[in-house]
PDB file of C-alpha atoms in Angstrom:
ATOM      1  CA  LEU A 220     174.876  88.193 124.102  1.00  0.00           C
ATOM      2  CA  ILE A 221     171.230  89.166 124.696  1.00  0.00           C
ATOM      3  CA  PRO A 222     171.305  92.616 122.984  1.00  0.00           C
ATOM      4  CA  ALA A 223     173.087  91.081 119.972  1.00  0.00           C
ATOM      5  CA  LEU A 224     170.567  88.221 119.802  1.00  0.00           C
ATOM      6  CA  ASP A 225     167.620  90.621 120.055  1.00  0.00           C
ATOM      7  CA  ALA A 226     169.049  92.707 117.211  1.00  0.00           C
ATOM      8  CA  LEU A 227     169.418  89.596 115.034  1.00  0.00           C
ATOM      9  CA  LEU A 228     165.937  88.317 115.854  1.00  0.00           C
ATOM     10  CA  GLN A 229     164.467  91.625 114.703  1.00  0.00           C
ATOM     11  CA  THR A 230     165.950  91.117 111.222  1.00  0.00           C
ATOM     12  CA  TYR A 231     163.965  87.948 110.485  1.00  0.00           C
ATOM     13  CA  THR A 232     161.075  89.579 108.616  1.00  0.00           C
ATOM     14  CA  LEU A 233     163.533  91.603 106.573  1.00  0.00           C
ATOM     15  CA  GLY A 234     165.766  88.600 105.911  1.00  0.00           C
ATOM     16  CA  ARG A 235     162.887  86.397 104.830  1.00  0.00           C
ATOM     17  CA  SER A 236     161.687  89.099 102.417  1.00  0.00           C
ATOM     18  CA  TYR A 237     165.220  89.487 101.077  1.00  0.00           C
ATOM     19  CA  ARG A 238     165.511  85.737 100.528  1.00  0.00           C
ATOM     20  CA  GLU A 239     162.123  85.285  98.874  1.00  0.00           C
ATOM     21  CA  GLY A 240     162.025  88.539  96.920  1.00  0.00           C
ATOM     22  CA  ILE A 241     159.608  91.403  97.408  1.00  0.00           C
ATOM     23  CA  ASP A 242     156.642  92.147  95.122  1.00  0.00           C
ATOM     24  CA  VAL A 243     156.438  95.769  94.001  1.00  0.00           C
ATOM     25  CA  VAL A 244     153.369  96.352  91.801  1.00  0.00           C
ATOM     26  CA  ILE A 245     153.198  99.327  89.431  1.00  0.00           C
ATOM     27  CA  VAL A 246     149.652 100.493  88.730  1.00  0.00           C
ATOM     28  CA  GLY A 247     147.894 103.461  87.119  1.00  0.00           C
ATOM     29  CA  LYS A 248     145.592 104.395  84.282  1.00  0.00           C
ATOM     30  CA  PRO A 249     146.715 103.676  80.680  1.00  0.00           C
ATOM     31  CA  ASN A 250     149.544 105.705  79.204  1.00  0.00           C
ATOM     32  CA  VAL A 251     150.818 107.296  82.440  1.00  0.00           C
ATOM     33  CA  GLY A 252     154.300 105.836  81.910  1.00  0.00           C
ATOM     34  CA  LYS A 253     154.215 102.666  84.033  1.00  0.00           C
ATOM     35  CA  SER A 254     156.311 100.668  81.578  1.00  0.00           C
ATOM     36  CA  SER A 255     158.781 103.553  81.167  1.00  0.00           C
ATOM     37  CA  LEU A 256     159.312 103.648  84.936  1.00  0.00           C
ATOM     38  CA  LEU A 257     159.725  99.876  84.981  1.00  0.00           C
ATOM     39  CA  ASN A 258     162.467 100.132  82.354  1.00  0.00           C
ATOM     40  CA  CYS A 259     164.176 102.919  84.319  1.00  0.00           C
ATOM     41  CA  LEU A 260     164.182 100.869  87.514  1.00  0.00           C
ATOM     42  CA  LEU A 261     165.531  97.863  85.618  1.00  0.00           C
ATOM     43  CA  ARG A 262     168.108 100.104  83.876  1.00  0.00           C
ATOM     44  CA  GLU A 263     167.245  98.359  80.626  1.00  0.00           C
ATOM     45  CA  ARG A 264     164.392  98.183  78.121  1.00  0.00           C
ATOM     46  CA  ARG A 265     162.235  95.179  79.021  1.00  0.00           C
ATOM     47  CA  ALA A 266     158.686  96.495  78.699  1.00  0.00           C
ATOM     48  CA  ILE A 267     157.224  97.806  75.447  1.00  0.00           C
ATOM     49  CA  VAL A 268     156.623 101.551  75.590  1.00  0.00           C
ATOM     50  CA  SER A 269     154.042 103.126  73.288  1.00  0.00           C
ATOM     51  CA  PRO A 270     152.096 106.403  73.161  1.00  0.00           C
ATOM     52  CA  HIS A 271     148.944 104.365  72.532  1.00  0.00           C
ATOM     53  CA  PRO A 272     146.920 103.457  75.644  1.00  0.00           C
ATOM     54  CA  GLY A 273     146.479  99.797  76.516  1.00  0.00           C
ATOM     55  CA  THR A 274     149.844  98.486  75.299  1.00  0.00           C
ATOM     56  CA  THR A 275     150.190  96.348  78.445  1.00  0.00           C
ATOM     57  CA  ARG A 276     147.296  93.880  78.455  1.00  0.00           C
ATOM     58  CA  ASP A 277     148.663  91.456  81.030  1.00  0.00           C
ATOM     59  CA  TRP A 278     150.890  91.765  84.104  1.00  0.00           C
ATOM     60  CA  THR A 279     154.584  91.087  83.667  1.00  0.00           C
ATOM     61  CA  THR A 280     157.143  90.366  86.394  1.00  0.00           C
ATOM     62  CA  GLN A 281     160.805  91.349  86.183  1.00  0.00           C
ATOM     63  CA  PRO A 282     163.385  90.655  88.925  1.00  0.00           C
ATOM     64  CA  ALA A 283     165.369  93.773  89.812  1.00  0.00           C
ATOM     65  CA  ASP A 284     168.028  94.989  92.199  1.00  0.00           C
ATOM     66  CA  ILE A 285     166.950  98.240  93.867  1.00  0.00           C
ATOM     67  CA  ASP A 286     169.983  99.565  95.725  1.00  0.00           C
ATOM     68  CA  GLY A 287     170.952  96.058  96.853  1.00  0.00           C
ATOM     69  CA  VAL A 288     167.404  94.897  97.646  1.00  0.00           C
ATOM     70  CA  PRO A 289     166.007  92.112  95.413  1.00  0.00           C
ATOM     71  CA  VAL A 290     162.472  92.914  94.274  1.00  0.00           C
ATOM     72  CA  ASN A 291     159.986  91.581  91.752  1.00  0.00           C
ATOM     73  CA  LEU A 292     158.760  94.542  89.695  1.00  0.00           C
ATOM     74  CA  ILE A 293     155.258  93.823  88.413  1.00  0.00           C
ATOM     75  CA  ASP A 294     153.881  95.968  85.594  1.00  0.00           C
ATOM     76  CA  THR A 295     150.096  95.780  85.336  1.00  0.00           C
ATOM     77  CA  ALA A 296     147.533  96.649  82.717  1.00  0.00           C
ATOM     78  CA  GLY A 297     146.119 100.138  83.235  1.00  0.00           C
ATOM     79  CA  GLY A 298     142.875 100.418  85.167  1.00  0.00           C
ATOM     80  CA  ARG A 299     140.301 101.589  82.621  1.00  0.00           C
ATOM     81  CA  GLU A 300     136.771 101.036  81.469  1.00  0.00           C
ATOM     82  CA  LEU A 301     136.394  97.331  80.688  1.00  0.00           C
ATOM     83  CA  MET A 302     135.672  97.154  76.974  1.00  0.00           C
ATOM     84  CA  ASP A 303     136.008  93.450  76.197  1.00  0.00           C
ATOM     85  CA  ASP A 304     136.835  90.053  77.684  1.00  0.00           C
ATOM     86  CA  MET A 305     140.591  90.656  77.345  1.00  0.00           C
ATOM     87  CA  ASP A 306     140.301  93.884  79.338  1.00  0.00           C
ATOM     88  CA  ARG A 307     138.355  92.086  82.061  1.00  0.00           C
ATOM     89  CA  LEU A 308     140.899  89.278  82.272  1.00  0.00           C
ATOM     90  CA  ALA A 309     143.793  91.764  82.367  1.00  0.00           C
ATOM     91  CA  TRP A 310     142.222  93.778  85.171  1.00  0.00           C
ATOM     92  CA  ALA A 311     141.365  90.635  87.175  1.00  0.00           C
ATOM     93  CA  ALA A 312     145.007  89.543  86.893  1.00  0.00           C
ATOM     94  CA  ALA A 313     146.166  92.987  88.037  1.00  0.00           C
ATOM     95  CA  GLN A 314     143.828  92.844  91.046  1.00  0.00           C
ATOM     96  CA  ASN A 315     145.312  89.505  92.071  1.00  0.00           C
ATOM     97  CA  GLN A 316     148.809  90.991  91.999  1.00  0.00           C
ATOM     98  CA  LEU A 317     147.696  94.025  94.006  1.00  0.00           C
ATOM     99  CA  GLN A 318     146.269  91.801  96.752  1.00  0.00           C
ATOM    100  CA  GLN A 319     149.667  90.136  97.197  1.00  0.00           C
ATOM    101  CA  ALA A 320     151.863  93.236  96.827  1.00  0.00           C
ATOM    102  CA  ASP A 321     154.442  94.243  99.419  1.00  0.00           C
ATOM    103  CA  LEU A 322     154.413  97.761  97.939  1.00  0.00           C
ATOM    104  CA  ILE A 323     152.143  99.439  95.376  1.00  0.00           C
ATOM    105  CA  ILE A 324     153.491 102.245  93.208  1.00  0.00           C
ATOM    106  CA  LEU A 325     150.589 104.317  91.908  1.00  0.00           C
ATOM    107  CA  VAL A 326     151.706 106.249  88.813  1.00  0.00           C
ATOM    108  CA  ILE A 327     149.887 109.493  87.986  1.00  0.00           C
ATOM    109  CA  ASP A 328     150.248 111.539  84.801  1.00  0.00           C
ATOM    110  CA  ALA A 329     151.626 115.046  85.487  1.00  0.00           C
ATOM    111  CA  ALA A 330     150.428 116.200  82.065  1.00  0.00           C
ATOM    112  CA  ASP A 331     146.916 116.660  83.518  1.00  0.00           C
ATOM    113  CA  ASP A 332     145.885 119.878  85.237  1.00  0.00           C
ATOM    114  CA  ALA A 333     145.633 119.988  89.036  1.00  0.00           C
ATOM    115  CA  GLN A 334     141.988 118.862  89.004  1.00  0.00           C
ATOM    116  CA  GLY A 335     142.782 116.019  86.596  1.00  0.00           C
ATOM    117  CA  ILE A 336     145.631 114.810  88.809  1.00  0.00           C
ATOM    118  CA  THR A 337     143.357 114.830  91.851  1.00  0.00           C
ATOM    119  CA  GLN A 338     140.713 112.893  89.931  1.00  0.00           C
ATOM    120  CA  GLN A 339     143.321 110.368  88.767  1.00  0.00           C
ATOM    121  CA  ILE A 340     144.447 109.765  92.338  1.00  0.00           C
ATOM    122  CA  GLU A 341     140.899 109.449  93.700  1.00  0.00           C
ATOM    123  CA  ARG A 342     139.851 107.100  90.895  1.00  0.00           C
ATOM    124  CA  GLN A 343     142.881 104.850  91.218  1.00  0.00           C
ATOM    125  CA  LEU A 344     142.754 104.748  95.020  1.00  0.00           C
ATOM    126  CA  SER A 345     139.162 103.512  94.784  1.00  0.00           C
ATOM    127  CA  LEU A 346     140.416 100.541  92.734  1.00  0.00           C
ATOM    128  CA  LEU A 347     143.219  99.528  95.117  1.00  0.00           C
ATOM    129  CA  PRO A 348     142.848  96.964  97.919  1.00  0.00           C
ATOM    130  CA  GLY A 349     144.079  99.457 100.526  1.00  0.00           C
ATOM    131  CA  LYS A 350     146.141  97.061 102.642  1.00  0.00           C
ATOM    132  CA  SER A 351     149.620  97.341 101.085  1.00  0.00           C
ATOM    133  CA  PRO A 352     152.050 100.247 101.579  1.00  0.00           C
ATOM    134  CA  LEU A 353     151.432 102.825  98.859  1.00  0.00           C
ATOM    135  CA  LEU A 354     153.790 105.190  97.051  1.00  0.00           C
ATOM    136  CA  ILE A 355     152.173 107.818  94.795  1.00  0.00           C
ATOM    137  CA  VAL A 356     154.480 108.838  91.941  1.00  0.00           C
ATOM    138  CA  ILE A 357     153.685 111.783  89.655  1.00  0.00           C
ATOM    139  CA  ASN A 358     155.356 110.910  86.339  1.00  0.00           C
ATOM    140  CA  LYS A 359     156.218 113.083  83.296  1.00  0.00           C
ATOM    141  CA  ILE A 360     157.215 116.005  85.511  1.00  0.00           C
ATOM    142  CA  ASP A 361     159.466 117.143  82.632  1.00  0.00           C
ATOM    143  CA  LEU A 362     156.279 118.300  80.883  1.00  0.00           C
ATOM    144  CA  LYS A 363     155.301 120.533  83.832  1.00  0.00           C
ATOM    145  CA  PRO A 364     158.494 122.192  85.162  1.00  0.00           C
ATOM    146  CA  ASP A 365     156.459 124.956  86.867  1.00  0.00           C
ATOM    147  CA  MET A 366     154.084 122.541  88.571  1.00  0.00           C
ATOM    148  CA  SER A 367     153.210 123.297  92.210  1.00  0.00           C
ATOM    149  CA  LEU A 368     154.660 120.333  94.129  1.00  0.00           C
ATOM    150  CA  LYS A 369     153.078 118.692  97.163  1.00  0.00           C
ATOM    151  CA  SER A 370     155.252 116.862  99.675  1.00  0.00           C
ATOM    152  CA  ASP A 371     152.829 113.906  99.768  1.00  0.00           C
ATOM    153  CA  TYR A 372     153.944 112.694  96.344  1.00  0.00           C
ATOM    154  CA  LEU A 373     157.177 111.805  94.561  1.00  0.00           C
ATOM    155  CA  TYR A 374     157.750 113.649  91.272  1.00  0.00           C
ATOM    156  CA  VAL A 375     159.765 111.889  88.561  1.00  0.00           C
ATOM    157  CA  SER A 376     160.302 111.616  84.828  1.00  0.00           C
ATOM    158  CA  GLY A 377     160.710 108.205  83.262  1.00  0.00           C
ATOM    159  CA  LEU A 378     161.822 109.943  80.069  1.00  0.00           C
ATOM    160  CA  THR A 379     164.578 112.209  81.399  1.00  0.00           C
ATOM    161  CA  GLY A 380     165.427 110.405  84.654  1.00  0.00           C
ATOM    162  CA  ILE A 381     164.453 113.266  86.984  1.00  0.00           C
ATOM    163  CA  ASN A 382     164.437 111.993  90.610  1.00  0.00           C
ATOM    164  CA  LEU A 383     164.979 108.335  89.631  1.00  0.00           C
ATOM    165  CA  PRO A 384     167.672 107.873  92.355  1.00  0.00           C
ATOM    166  CA  LEU A 385     165.197 109.334  94.871  1.00  0.00           C
ATOM    167  CA  LEU A 386     162.518 106.901  93.661  1.00  0.00           C
ATOM    168  CA  ARG A 387     164.859 103.941  94.151  1.00  0.00           C
ATOM    169  CA  ARG A 388     165.788 105.092  97.646  1.00  0.00           C
ATOM    170  CA  THR A 389     162.149 105.734  98.575  1.00  0.00           C
ATOM    171  CA  ILE A 390     161.156 102.232  97.444  1.00  0.00           C
ATOM    172  CA  THR A 391     163.723 100.614  99.746  1.00  0.00           C
ATOM    173  CA  GLU A 392     162.671 102.871 102.636  1.00  0.00           C
ATOM    174  CA  ARG A 393     158.959 102.063 102.202  1.00  0.00           C
ATOM    175  CA  LEU A 394     159.838  98.357 102.206  1.00  0.00           C
ATOM    176  CA  GLY A 395     161.651  98.772 105.510  1.00  0.00           C
ATOM    177  CA  PHE A 396     165.212  98.539 104.221  1.00  0.00           C
ATOM    178  CA  VAL A 397     166.421 101.731 105.902  1.00  0.00           C
ATOM    179  CA  ASP A 398     170.222 102.103 105.764  1.00  0.00           C
ATOM    180  CA  PHE A 399     170.291  98.586 104.355  1.00  0.00           C
ATOM    181  CA  SER A 400     173.582  96.977 103.395  1.00  0.00           C
ATOM    182  CA  PRO A 401     173.917  93.530 101.765  1.00  0.00           C
ATOM    183  CA  ASP A 402     176.755  92.912 104.253  1.00  0.00           C
ATOM    184  CA  LYS A 403     174.461  93.430 107.258  1.00  0.00           C
ATOM    185  CA  PRO A 404     173.774  90.208 109.235  1.00  0.00           C
ATOM    186  CA  LEU A 405     170.235  88.962 108.646  1.00  0.00           C
ATOM    187  CA  VAL A 406     168.210  85.983 109.824  1.00  0.00           C
ATOM    188  CA  PHE A 407     166.903  84.347 106.637  1.00  0.00           C
ATOM    189  CA  THR A 408     165.113  81.143 107.717  1.00  0.00           C
ATOM    190  CA  ARG A 409     162.682  80.039 110.390  1.00  0.00           C
ATOM    191  CA  ARG A 410     165.187  77.445 111.614  1.00  0.00           C
ATOM    192  CA  GLN A 411     167.790  80.151 112.200  1.00  0.00           C
ATOM    193  CA  TYR A 412     165.207  82.255 114.018  1.00  0.00           C
ATOM    194  CA  ASP A 413     164.138  79.363 116.283  1.00  0.00           C
ATOM    195  CA  LEU A 414     167.748  78.518 117.161  1.00  0.00           C
ATOM    196  CA  LEU A 415     168.515  82.133 118.061  1.00  0.00           C
ATOM    197  CA  GLU A 416     165.355  82.350 120.149  1.00  0.00           C
ATOM    198  CA  SER A 417     166.206  79.150 122.021  1.00  0.00           C
ATOM    199  CA  ILE A 418     169.760  80.422 122.637  1.00  0.00           C
ATOM    200  CA  ARG A 419     168.340  83.601 124.137  1.00  0.00           C
ATOM    201  CA  ALA A 420     166.190  81.569 126.514  1.00  0.00           C
ATOM    202  CA  GLU A 421     169.112  79.508 127.880  1.00  0.00           C
ATOM    203  CA  GLN A 422     170.570  80.328 131.289  1.00  0.00           C
ATOM    204  CA  GLU A 423     173.701  78.193 131.048  1.00  0.00           C
ATOM    205  CA  ILE A 424     176.616  78.392 128.659  1.00  0.00           C
ATOM    206  CA  VAL A 425     176.931  74.724 127.595  1.00  0.00           C
ATOM    207  CA  PRO A 426     173.555  74.533 125.760  1.00  0.00           C
ATOM    208  CA  VAL A 427     174.311  77.927 124.209  1.00  0.00           C
ATOM    209  CA  ILE A 428     177.597  76.695 122.724  1.00  0.00           C
ATOM    210  CA  SER A 429     175.885  73.572 121.357  1.00  0.00           C
ATOM    211  CA  LYS A 430     173.138  75.585 119.681  1.00  0.00           C
ATOM    212  CA  LEU A 431     175.573  78.150 118.334  1.00  0.00           C
ATOM    213  CA  LYS A 432     177.394  75.315 116.559  1.00  0.00           C
ATOM    214  CA  LYS A 433     174.099  74.221 115.010  1.00  0.00           C
ATOM    215  CA  LEU A 434     173.387  77.778 113.945  1.00  0.00           C
ATOM    216  CA  VAL A 435     176.781  78.151 112.257  1.00  0.00           C
ATOM    217  CA  ASN A 436     176.058  74.992 110.241  1.00  0.00           C
ATOM    218  CA  CYS A 437     172.465  76.030 109.517  1.00  0.00           C
ATOM    219  CA  LYS A 438     171.591  76.623 105.840  1.00  0.00           C
TER     220      LYS A 438
END
């Protein structure tokens, strides 16, 4: 039983995240296509998309299923020069979401030249808390088909859908759901975890059977 118990115990962090939902925050400067990517990941139009910068003034949260993994997709206002009180409030709200994120998706505009892309990345990285896993996504790749690609980044198009399946798969991998299946046994609650741990510590079969019965009935 011990190898099986150890394997189950190792799923607790994953199971708890699955049960509670996982916060994936989308960030980037205005008009890089954050809301378009959000809509693509949701497979429906939820966020307003506009060519005018600053359309998103507050963060919005949308529950989504990313290849079987429940996540909370959070679209934030673009990091930009703070022009008024509304801008300041929007950016403060975005910062709060970034501090709590399980994964940050930094969206960069491929329409810039190479120097502009580098400057975008450097500027945005300086605004991030630096503690959450980070995925850098170069969006609007349809505008630059001959662009020299670097393996450090993921290149997509929210308009045409280029590499959207790869983006979904990469999100689940960065969150730790490698080869994840909803049918895979997971430990979801602390009570389940404690019961499994106490079973592993037992040296006799009678207490094990008793605790296994409790575990089967555990919600």
